[in-house]
Amino acid sequence: MTNTSALQSSSQWLLELYRRMCTVRRFEEAVSELFAQGRVPGSVHLSVGQEASAVGACAALQPGDYIVSTHRGHGHLVARGVELKPLMAEILCRKTGVCRGKGGSLHLADLSQGVIGTVGIVGGGLSLATGAALASKMKGDGKVAMPFLGDGSSNQGSFHECMNMASAWSLPVVFVCENNLYGISTRFSYVASTPDVADRAAAYNMPGVVVDGNDVLAVHDAAREAVARARRGEGPTLLECKTYRWHGHFEGEDVIFQGRSYRSEDEIEQWKLKDPIAVFGRLLQEKGAVTAEGLAEIQAEVRLLMDEVVDYALCSPWPEPEEALEALYAD
Amino acid sequence: MTVMKMIPALNEAIREEMRRDERVFVLGEDARVGPFGLTAGLAREFGTERVRDMPICEGSIAGVAIGAAAAGLRPIVDFSLCGFSFLAFDQLVNNASMLRYMMAGQLTLPIVFHLQFGALGSVGAAHSHTNYSMFMNVPGLKIVQPNTPYDAKGLMKTAIRDNNPVMFFVPAGGRTMLGDVPEEEYTVPFGKARIVREGSDVTVVALGVMLQKVEKVAVQFEKYGIGIEIIDPRSLVPLDRKTILDSVAKTGRLIVVDEGHATCGVSAEISAMVSEEAFGSLKAPVLRVCSRDVPMPASPPMENYVIPDEKRISDAIETLLD
């Protein structure tokens, strides 16, 4: 847990980080509730428990920087500042969604916030970010690309191809790996040749940094340094955030997997004790940055906001069927 | 007019477009030296940032091009032989063809993917693919296939200026073909076929080096007063349906000759299209003369047996005329 830099940051900034984590949490909980009510078409992969890595990393970016997200991407986009109403509407596949219902949960994107895409194929978005970083370098516009990835994708060929290229050409990429120990039901430790994902960074001649992914300040500090390094033209960094997802790989996992479980209730409970939001809240109170009432107020505001967001999405119209034929080609 | 071969014509097109638009750049294995000719000499003029040697990672080469296009550049990817595109299938299908659609038009991806197809002669199955049909049913891509130096240069310019991902298939066996190329600026539009030869008895649509074989056969049939109309589609997606259908309305007989396979090939697509839209014009079923359904064997007698030859094309024409 970082200390000095935390104290030096303004209270306002710390509370903003807290608020953003609460927003991600409440957003994901709202999606979970809607899914349970049968109101979410398709499948959703929630990031409850992983709020610190999304918020800490995205907070290091400037407007104009790129992110590429994954199937477990809602939190990244909320943290990046994508407008919540169109985001929720897209997950509900409505016409007012950020992709007009064409993408759904797996293909959320908002170019205006630098979200080039959310790629549902594991590891399929790493090269998009690497390419955007290449373009930045060629144009000299100083932008940084931050692809998110999971522990599972660190075994995909594209991970190695992109780590290599980004390093060979000192591209401004910050690879943010959220290692939550599992790829669906497969333990990373069983299918990986190295204990940490970050071990692989040395093979590609870049820094590999391991942080407590549930410590938003630790994530933020590391991300800020990696982003600065990239912007200075010194090349990429692999940032591995150790974290854990509270929910299943997707919502409804218990039903679909028919009780075929892969992790113990005990393990889940142990990680819940390391709730990034609760832990940060306690830290803020200990340091006198806020009172318990202050935190409760933030949470209440976030709840109220999310109620509006959910209402907006639920009241949004469905796309016209023929809209399926639009936007295939550019003129 | 200058007489040129196809690859120098493509090289000229790329060079001119790189001068015209600074966002255009080239990525590919060996792009800098361009030993096979496509990108030869470009790095000398435009530098190695804009003509970039890539590591051997076709999937990520495609993905990097897509990401760069998303960030506002206009990449040209040289895959070299089309068999290498299989490594990039995920990026081509799940990203290049679909990202714009999934994002409801937020993204524009102006990318050209250059690929060579067809048998080179005894190089074995992995280097002898003809796989444009595998991309024809991926909505969101455009696919063109020039067969003359004139069309190669004109279509490449159009492809580079097009704001969509374009798969640009060039016949590997066409490198020796000479043709007239104008010195002044010109482009060839997508979606317009070329009538190579007019005739009123049988329509033959042919691709790649099959066109030359069909032309030789047509000369033979002319001696017997039989007119073969030869169509070079040039553009597979979008396909010039009108030119093909008008020809079938005239002749009533259609053969598609393709070095790709018949099963789910471009010949199957054209056959289905004609059967749906010009059934009344047809005097006989649509025939397909294609590479036999085996991987391409290396040994010349076997390879020549697999690839359509003039005899198989003649036999098909005679079948239709019976």
XYZ file of C-alpha atoms in Angstrom:
653
model
C 0.000 0.000 0.000
C 1.542 3.315 -1.081
C 1.823 5.983 1.547
C 3.660 9.231 0.876
C 2.312 9.902 -2.584
C -1.184 9.200 -1.306
C -0.875 11.833 1.379
C 0.542 14.322 -1.050
C -2.373 13.970 -3.415
C -5.183 16.353 -2.747
C -8.168 15.034 -0.853
C -10.353 16.013 -3.743
C -8.441 13.785 -6.090
C -8.539 10.862 -3.672
C -12.276 11.235 -3.224
C -12.651 11.384 -6.998
C -10.877 8.026 -7.267
C -13.183 6.659 -4.598
C -16.224 7.996 -6.429
C -15.067 6.459 -9.715
C -14.628 3.058 -8.098
C -18.094 3.305 -6.566
C -19.463 4.221 -9.965
C -17.902 1.158 -11.581
C -19.166 -1.043 -8.748
C -22.693 0.328 -8.810
C -22.797 0.153 -12.609
C -21.828 -3.509 -12.595
C -24.250 -4.306 -9.776
C -27.012 -2.616 -11.739
C -26.179 -4.735 -14.782
C -26.196 -7.824 -12.598
C -29.634 -6.931 -11.228
C -30.994 -6.262 -14.703
C -29.562 -9.551 -15.929
C -31.258 -11.411 -13.093
C -34.515 -9.776 -14.168
C -34.029 -11.136 -17.680
C -33.608 -7.674 -19.153
C -30.106 -8.018 -20.582
C -29.905 -9.754 -23.936
C -26.969 -12.080 -24.314
C -24.121 -12.508 -21.915
C -22.313 -10.094 -19.592
C -18.919 -10.509 -17.965
C -18.728 -8.348 -14.858
C -15.728 -6.836 -13.151
C -17.068 -6.531 -9.603
C -14.018 -6.644 -7.368
C -11.638 -5.302 -10.030
C -12.552 -1.630 -9.751
C -9.138 -0.434 -8.576
C -7.248 -1.645 -11.623
C -9.673 -0.043 -14.081
C -9.909 3.256 -12.203
C -6.254 3.469 -11.206
C -4.995 2.762 -14.704
C -7.441 4.950 -16.611
C -6.819 7.838 -14.241
C -3.268 7.995 -15.570
C -4.432 8.793 -19.099
C -4.960 12.118 -20.831
C -7.893 12.949 -23.094
C -6.968 11.662 -26.555
C -5.137 8.594 -25.265
C -6.469 5.285 -26.488
C -7.750 2.274 -24.610
C -8.762 -1.107 -25.958
C -10.944 -3.181 -23.717
C -11.963 -6.808 -23.356
C -15.055 -8.911 -22.842
C -14.850 -7.888 -19.176
C -14.811 -4.266 -20.196
C -17.654 -2.294 -18.629
C -15.435 -1.050 -15.809
C -12.736 0.169 -18.181
C -15.192 2.293 -20.115
C -16.844 3.706 -17.026
C -13.406 4.521 -15.635
C -12.366 6.148 -18.929
C -15.297 8.518 -18.733
C -17.665 7.127 -21.338
C -21.152 8.560 -20.773
C -23.062 6.139 -18.568
C -26.523 6.364 -20.100
C -25.539 5.353 -23.646
C -23.213 2.734 -22.154
C -25.990 1.082 -20.163
C -28.339 1.420 -23.116
C -25.837 -0.432 -25.316
C -25.585 -3.291 -22.835
C -29.363 -3.488 -23.047
C -29.025 -3.411 -26.850
C -31.145 -0.310 -27.260
C -31.101 2.180 -30.111
C -29.704 4.903 -27.844
C -26.698 2.767 -27.026
C -23.188 3.969 -27.679
C -23.096 1.559 -30.642
C -26.798 1.873 -31.436
C -27.391 -1.696 -30.302
C -24.998 -3.161 -32.868
C -22.224 -4.065 -30.450
C -23.796 -5.028 -27.159
C -21.784 -5.729 -24.032
C -18.961 -7.434 -25.913
C -18.306 -4.670 -28.418
C -18.693 -1.420 -26.508
C -16.782 1.480 -27.958
C -16.680 5.244 -27.870
C -14.136 6.803 -30.150
C -14.749 10.226 -28.628
C -13.231 8.922 -25.378
C -10.408 7.127 -27.155
C -12.026 3.722 -26.777
C -11.050 2.180 -30.095
C -12.953 -0.976 -29.362
C -13.852 -3.769 -27.026
C -12.717 -7.013 -28.522
C -14.428 -10.214 -27.536
C -11.664 -12.483 -28.804
C -9.134 -13.007 -26.017
C -5.988 -11.148 -27.014
C -7.635 -9.829 -30.157
C -7.388 -6.182 -29.176
C -3.718 -5.995 -28.264
C -2.632 -5.377 -31.837
C -5.245 -2.656 -32.271
C -3.674 -0.764 -29.391
C -0.190 -1.463 -30.709
C -1.242 -0.136 -34.103
C -2.744 2.998 -32.601
C 0.502 3.519 -30.705
C 2.437 3.066 -33.946
C 0.258 5.709 -35.563
C 0.893 8.036 -32.622
C 4.608 7.575 -32.984
C 4.464 8.184 -36.725
C 2.321 11.280 -36.297
C 4.272 12.508 -33.295
C 1.063 13.400 -31.468
C 2.215 12.108 -28.105
C -0.757 9.832 -27.501
C -0.468 6.656 -25.468
C -2.372 3.415 -26.021
C -3.498 1.328 -23.048
C -4.804 -2.116 -23.890
C -6.364 -4.074 -21.062
C -5.827 -7.810 -20.951
C -6.396 -10.719 -18.641
C -4.092 -13.429 -17.394
C -5.558 -15.780 -19.989
C -4.563 -13.624 -22.929
C -0.919 -13.628 -21.845
C -0.757 -17.117 -23.336
C -2.229 -16.029 -26.674
C 0.165 -15.584 -29.583
C -0.960 -12.024 -30.138
C 0.298 -11.042 -26.660
C 3.806 -12.103 -27.528
C 3.665 -10.609 -31.017
C 2.525 -7.251 -29.695
C 4.859 -7.134 -26.693
C 7.695 -7.799 -29.124
C 6.716 -5.153 -31.633
C 5.912 -2.516 -29.047
C 9.302 -3.013 -27.472
C 11.287 -3.349 -30.710
C 10.017 0.047 -31.823
C 9.608 1.715 -28.400
C 5.923 2.254 -29.027
C 3.866 4.192 -26.480
C 1.888 1.237 -25.126
C 1.010 0.462 -21.525
C -0.161 -3.146 -21.324
C -2.440 -3.423 -18.278
C -2.941 -7.031 -17.296
C -5.649 -7.733 -14.767
C -4.588 -11.088 -13.388
C -7.650 -12.425 -11.602
C -6.193 -15.941 -11.400
C -8.703 -17.575 -13.749
C -9.483 -17.873 -17.422
C -13.091 -18.987 -17.048
C -12.444 -22.085 -14.931
C -8.768 -22.552 -15.691
C -6.255 -21.504 -13.086
C -3.474 -19.383 -14.576
C -0.905 -21.233 -12.479
C -1.780 -24.490 -14.242
C -1.402 -23.271 -17.790
C 1.373 -20.722 -17.481
C 5.100 -21.296 -17.570
C 5.860 -18.376 -15.266
C 4.314 -17.540 -11.881
C 3.592 -13.948 -12.855
C 2.494 -12.520 -16.179
C 5.029 -9.758 -15.583
C 7.867 -12.297 -15.758
C 7.355 -12.317 -19.493
C 8.198 -8.651 -19.878
C 11.916 -9.295 -19.579
C 11.761 -11.574 -22.603
C 10.607 -8.542 -24.581
C 13.031 -6.102 -23.017
C 10.467 -3.980 -21.199
C 9.677 -3.344 -17.546
C 7.257 -5.814 -15.967
C 5.649 -4.310 -12.896
C 3.548 -6.285 -10.427
C 1.151 -4.309 -8.242
C -1.621 -5.059 -5.803
C -4.489 -4.635 -8.247
C -6.875 -3.894 -5.399
C -4.887 -0.864 -4.254
C -6.064 1.979 -6.469
C -3.152 4.233 -5.526
C -0.583 1.544 -6.219
C -2.153 0.910 -9.602
C -2.364 4.594 -10.317
C 1.237 5.303 -9.356
C 2.533 2.481 -11.512
C 0.271 3.407 -14.416
C 1.278 7.045 -14.224
C 4.936 6.142 -14.402
C 4.360 3.752 -17.304
C 2.313 6.317 -19.209
C 4.959 8.996 -18.645
C 7.656 6.607 -19.829
C 5.678 5.842 -22.942
C 5.004 9.487 -23.650
C 8.704 10.281 -23.318
C 9.317 7.802 -26.124
C 11.016 5.268 -23.874
C 8.725 2.449 -24.860
C 6.145 0.104 -23.407
C 5.541 -1.313 -19.958
C 3.675 -4.386 -18.801
C 1.712 -3.634 -15.670
C 0.295 -6.672 -13.890
C -2.494 -5.947 -11.422
C -3.179 -8.829 -9.068
C -6.889 -8.854 -8.487
C -9.972 -11.064 -8.366
C -13.480 -11.120 -9.759
C -16.294 -11.699 -7.297
C -18.840 -12.766 -9.871
C -18.502 -15.705 -12.214
C -16.902 -15.515 -15.615
C -20.313 -14.371 -16.819
C -23.642 -13.742 -15.154
C -25.712 -16.860 -14.724
C -22.590 -18.982 -14.427
C -24.036 -21.156 -11.671
C -26.948 -22.093 -13.859
C -24.995 -22.580 -17.066
C -22.209 -24.500 -15.381
C -24.800 -26.476 -13.448
C -22.867 -26.164 -10.238
C -19.609 -27.360 -11.747
C -17.487 -25.055 -9.659
C -13.837 -24.240 -10.045
C -13.111 -22.091 -7.037
C -13.984 -22.341 -3.367
C -16.374 -20.097 -1.480
C -13.504 -19.652 0.938
C -11.259 -18.151 -1.737
C -13.990 -15.765 -2.830
C -14.598 -14.679 0.766
C -10.877 -14.110 1.346
C -10.747 -11.793 -1.645
C -13.884 -9.951 -0.615
C -12.026 -8.968 2.538
C -9.675 -7.141 0.189
C -12.521 -5.163 -1.416
C -10.680 -2.301 -3.144
C -13.436 0.171 -2.330
C -13.755 -0.718 1.342
C -10.006 -0.784 1.786
C -9.527 2.606 0.147
C -12.410 4.044 2.112
C -10.764 2.983 5.358
C -7.448 4.454 4.251
C -9.093 7.787 3.416
C -10.766 7.877 6.809
C -7.543 6.948 8.635
C -5.725 9.766 6.905
C -8.494 12.201 7.701
C -9.385 12.885 4.109
C -13.036 12.056 4.682
C -15.490 10.874 7.317
C -17.686 7.791 7.214
C -20.639 10.079 6.503
C -18.752 11.629 3.619
C -18.207 8.228 2.077
C -21.826 7.296 2.578
C -22.831 10.500 0.846
C -20.714 9.640 -2.181
C -22.223 6.186 -2.322
C -25.743 7.582 -2.102
C -25.048 10.038 -4.922
C -23.687 7.257 -7.070
C -26.755 5.122 -6.393
C -29.057 7.949 -7.366
C -27.118 8.587 -10.541
C -27.185 4.907 -11.473
C -30.958 4.749 -10.894
C -31.302 7.468 -13.520
C -28.954 5.629 -15.844
C -30.923 2.401 -15.524
C -34.229 4.213 -16.051
C -32.868 5.869 -19.163
C -31.707 2.572 -20.570
C -34.907 0.697 -19.749
C -37.032 3.417 -21.309
C -34.927 3.571 -24.461
C -36.429 2.234 -27.669
C -35.204 -0.866 -29.444
C -33.527 -0.369 -32.825
C -35.650 -0.739 -35.948
C -34.910 -4.187 -37.422
C -33.765 -2.699 -40.730
C -31.044 -0.766 -38.942
C -29.190 -4.074 -39.043
C -28.298 -3.219 -42.638
C -26.709 0.149 -41.844
C -23.115 1.225 -41.269
C -21.432 -1.736 -42.958
C -19.286 0.257 -45.378
C -17.883 3.756 -45.229
C -18.409 6.045 -48.190
C 1.386 4.668 -72.631
C 4.091 2.483 -71.111
C 4.305 -1.257 -71.433
C 4.654 -2.694 -67.963
C 4.328 -5.828 -65.938
C 1.769 -6.119 -63.157
C 4.025 -5.787 -60.125
C 5.808 -2.621 -61.302
C 2.364 -1.217 -62.118
C 1.285 -1.908 -58.527
C 4.518 -0.399 -57.245
C 3.804 2.759 -59.243
C 0.273 2.974 -57.883
C 1.485 2.708 -54.303
C 4.231 5.240 -54.893
C 1.854 7.767 -56.448
C -0.686 7.381 -53.653
C 2.020 7.732 -50.990
C 3.047 11.012 -52.600
C -0.553 12.124 -52.802
C -1.499 11.350 -49.178
C 1.023 11.332 -46.325
C -1.224 9.084 -44.242
C -0.638 6.153 -46.600
C 2.061 3.787 -45.401
C 3.174 0.217 -46.061
C 3.655 -2.669 -43.650
C 4.868 -6.104 -44.550
C 7.558 -8.668 -44.090
C 10.484 -7.532 -46.252
C 8.681 -4.327 -47.216
C 11.832 -2.234 -47.018
C 13.803 -4.109 -49.651
C 10.718 -5.418 -51.413
C 12.584 -8.336 -52.951
C 9.514 -9.606 -54.801
C 8.950 -6.200 -56.329
C 5.736 -4.845 -54.833
C 7.406 -2.347 -52.529
C 10.853 -2.198 -54.124
C 12.426 1.243 -53.940
C 9.653 2.783 -51.844
C 11.701 2.949 -48.656
C 14.352 4.939 -50.468
C 11.822 7.647 -51.241
C 9.587 7.502 -48.177
C 11.833 6.145 -45.435
C 11.636 3.050 -43.293
C 8.957 4.412 -40.958
C 6.495 4.663 -43.819
C 7.703 1.480 -45.511
C 8.092 -0.762 -42.539
C 9.619 -4.211 -42.225
C 7.401 -6.283 -39.943
C 8.305 -9.282 -37.804
C 6.755 -12.579 -38.866
C 3.435 -12.322 -37.085
C 0.735 -12.025 -39.713
C -2.086 -11.850 -37.191
C -0.621 -8.883 -35.413
C 0.543 -7.316 -38.669
C -3.096 -7.170 -39.676
C -4.141 -6.024 -36.201
C -1.536 -3.263 -36.091
C -2.762 -2.049 -39.478
C -6.313 -1.983 -38.142
C -5.257 -0.081 -35.032
C -3.255 2.402 -37.090
C -6.241 2.917 -39.371
C -8.449 3.472 -36.337
C -5.993 6.188 -35.305
C -6.250 7.946 -38.675
C -3.600 6.459 -40.956
C -4.111 4.551 -44.234
C -2.071 1.341 -44.157
C -1.244 -1.017 -47.001
C -0.391 -4.509 -45.755
C 1.588 -6.854 -47.952
C 0.727 -10.407 -46.912
C 2.785 -11.774 -49.796
C 1.186 -15.153 -50.550
C -2.491 -15.441 -49.657
C -1.864 -18.629 -47.666
C -0.260 -16.472 -44.975
C -3.518 -14.634 -44.456
C -4.864 -17.639 -42.570
C -2.757 -16.549 -39.609
C -4.620 -13.260 -39.693
C -8.127 -14.635 -40.048
C -9.215 -13.499 -36.604
C -8.071 -9.927 -37.205
C -9.475 -9.801 -40.717
C -12.877 -11.216 -39.822
C -13.447 -10.239 -36.201
C -11.856 -6.815 -36.419
C -11.241 -5.453 -39.922
C -14.585 -6.456 -41.364
C -16.702 -5.891 -38.267
C -15.365 -3.103 -36.056
C -17.002 -0.305 -38.000
C -20.344 -2.083 -37.951
C -20.175 -3.090 -34.287
C -19.353 0.493 -33.400
C -22.263 1.759 -35.528
C -20.039 3.681 -37.908
C -17.778 5.421 -35.369
C -14.700 3.954 -37.024
C -13.424 4.162 -40.557
C -10.803 1.584 -41.516
C -9.117 2.440 -44.812
C -6.782 -0.526 -45.250
C -5.512 -2.431 -48.289
C -4.395 -6.035 -47.805
C -2.324 -7.194 -50.785
C -2.192 -10.949 -51.409
C -0.880 -13.142 -54.234
C -2.870 -16.225 -55.138
C -2.605 -19.269 -57.335
C -0.076 -21.972 -57.989
C 3.502 -20.845 -58.453
C 4.485 -24.246 -59.773
C 5.515 -27.129 -57.513
C 5.860 -25.077 -54.337
C 3.445 -27.336 -52.495
C 0.026 -26.879 -51.014
C 0.686 -24.240 -48.345
C 2.109 -21.799 -50.905
C -0.390 -22.474 -53.675
C -3.680 -21.242 -52.251
C -6.476 -19.378 -53.987
C -8.606 -18.217 -51.094
C -10.600 -15.147 -52.067
C -13.807 -17.121 -51.745
C -13.116 -17.614 -48.050
C -13.445 -13.865 -47.606
C -16.331 -13.275 -49.992
C -18.945 -14.173 -47.424
C -17.436 -11.987 -44.706
C -19.633 -8.881 -44.772
C -17.704 -5.666 -44.470
C -14.724 -6.442 -46.687
C -14.249 -5.424 -50.288
C -12.397 -7.802 -52.592
C -10.792 -7.031 -55.936
C -8.773 -9.163 -58.325
C -7.017 -7.453 -61.266
C -5.691 -9.438 -64.203
C -3.883 -6.823 -66.282
C -1.214 -4.264 -65.399
C -3.718 -1.537 -66.308
C -6.314 -2.897 -63.896
C -3.699 -3.604 -61.247
C -2.577 0.028 -61.084
C -6.059 1.490 -61.418
C -7.651 -0.802 -58.851
C -4.794 -0.326 -56.391
C -5.312 3.448 -56.496
C -9.017 2.997 -55.919
C -8.320 0.543 -53.113
C -5.967 2.932 -51.342
C -8.486 5.754 -51.606
C -11.379 3.560 -50.471
C -12.331 4.040 -46.834
C -12.942 0.371 -46.192
C -10.777 -2.715 -45.731
C -9.957 -4.044 -49.207
C -8.504 -7.494 -49.930
C -6.422 -7.039 -53.086
C -5.759 -10.387 -54.796
C -3.118 -10.516 -57.515
C -2.374 -13.682 -59.536
C 1.082 -14.930 -58.624
C 1.336 -16.447 -62.064
C 0.662 -13.113 -63.714
C 4.029 -11.567 -63.008
C 5.277 -11.996 -66.562
C 2.214 -10.541 -68.270
C 2.827 -7.270 -70.100
C 0.243 -4.578 -70.668
C -0.255 -0.939 -71.544
C -0.399 1.478 -68.641
C -1.222 5.152 -69.249
C 1.142 7.764 -67.929
C -1.653 10.088 -66.933
C -3.587 9.705 -63.709
C -6.445 7.192 -63.821
C -8.335 4.833 -61.565
C -10.439 1.735 -62.126
C -13.697 1.583 -60.174
C -14.787 -1.301 -57.988
C -17.858 -3.262 -59.028
C -17.213 -3.135 -62.772
C -16.220 -6.239 -64.728
C -14.148 -6.247 -67.914
C -15.424 -7.908 -71.082
C -12.262 -9.465 -72.467
C -13.844 -10.837 -75.607
C -17.343 -10.670 -77.036
C -19.312 -13.677 -78.217
C -22.908 -14.878 -78.378
C -22.787 -18.584 -77.689
C -21.234 -19.207 -74.269
C -20.278 -16.886 -71.413
C -17.143 -17.773 -69.509
C -16.287 -15.914 -66.333
C -12.675 -16.555 -65.426
C -10.243 -15.419 -62.773
C -6.491 -15.138 -62.524
C -4.338 -16.932 -65.049
C -7.342 -19.021 -66.053
C -8.264 -16.069 -68.270
C -5.317 -16.756 -70.559
C -6.297 -20.413 -70.867
C -9.883 -19.459 -71.685
C -8.677 -16.985 -74.315
C -6.684 -19.704 -76.067
C -9.705 -22.015 -76.027
C -11.912 -19.245 -77.369
C -9.611 -18.777 -80.365
C -10.008 -22.484 -81.166
C -13.803 -22.389 -80.923
C -13.972 -19.329 -83.119
C -12.670 -21.454 -85.985
C -15.879 -23.433 -85.717
C -17.991 -20.314 -85.643
C -18.660 -20.543 -81.918
C -18.415 -17.268 -80.021
C -17.152 -17.348 -76.441
C -17.786 -14.218 -74.377
C -15.079 -13.892 -71.732
C -15.643 -11.837 -68.583
C -12.977 -10.824 -66.091
C -14.930 -9.859 -62.958
C -12.047 -7.691 -61.570
C -14.129 -7.016 -58.483
C -15.539 -9.855 -56.384
C -17.073 -7.767 -53.628
C -18.873 -5.777 -54.920
C -19.490 -8.095 -57.871
C -20.602 -6.676 -61.221
C -23.742 -8.785 -61.419
C -25.192 -6.757 -64.286
C -22.411 -7.493 -66.747
C -22.595 -11.214 -65.987
C -26.396 -11.332 -66.133
C -26.543 -9.319 -69.380
C -24.095 -11.740 -70.923
C -26.077 -14.773 -69.775
C -29.226 -13.176 -71.188
C -27.396 -13.040 -74.510
C -25.766 -16.475 -74.557
C -27.895 -18.596 -72.225
C -24.834 -20.596 -71.218
C -22.348 -19.948 -68.415
C -19.125 -21.518 -67.226
C -16.996 -20.200 -64.385
C -13.312 -21.119 -64.532
C -11.408 -20.614 -61.301
C -8.155 -21.891 -59.815
C -9.927 -21.970 -56.454
C -12.047 -24.951 -55.535
C -15.587 -25.442 -56.766
C -16.971 -26.225 -53.328
C -18.178 -22.916 -51.883
C -15.972 -21.126 -54.357
C -16.537 -17.919 -56.267
C -17.882 -20.150 -59.041
C -20.551 -21.467 -56.693
C -21.530 -17.940 -55.732
C -21.800 -16.778 -59.351
C -23.696 -19.915 -60.281
C -26.225 -19.399 -57.486
C -26.601 -15.738 -58.323
C -27.287 -16.460 -62.001
C -29.680 -19.267 -61.194
C -31.657 -16.937 -58.927
C -31.692 -13.932 -61.206
C -31.484 -15.267 -64.779
C -33.002 -18.726 -64.602
C -35.236 -17.985 -67.545
C -32.239 -17.158 -69.721
C -30.373 -20.362 -69.033
C -30.411 -23.059 -71.724
C -28.264 -25.342 -69.582
C -26.962 -25.572 -66.016
C -24.071 -23.379 -64.954
C -20.831 -25.352 -65.070
C -17.792 -24.854 -62.863
C -14.256 -25.731 -63.954
C -12.063 -25.474 -60.905
C -9.074 -26.991 -59.144
C -9.951 -30.484 -58.002
C -10.863 -30.903 -54.342
C -7.426 -31.844 -53.000
C -4.559 -29.788 -51.581
C -2.208 -28.701 -54.365
C 0.298 -31.509 -54.984
C 3.884 -30.582 -55.704
C 4.750 -32.833 -58.615
C 4.064 -31.198 -62.023
C 2.002 -33.996 -63.598
C -0.266 -34.018 -60.543
C -0.396 -30.268 -60.168
C -1.341 -29.870 -63.818
C -4.041 -32.475 -63.349
C -5.531 -30.591 -60.417
C -5.547 -27.114 -61.949
C -8.053 -26.498 -64.795
C -6.426 -26.963 -68.195
C -7.535 -26.042 -71.703
C -8.969 -29.508 -72.277
C -11.280 -29.341 -69.257
C -12.400 -25.882 -70.310
C -13.084 -27.057 -73.885
C -14.932 -30.105 -72.645
C -17.170 -27.942 -70.501
C -17.972 -25.664 -73.435
C -18.785 -28.659 -75.607
C -21.025 -30.072 -72.901
C -23.012 -26.864 -72.844
C -23.346 -26.782 -76.605
C -24.690 -30.352 -76.886
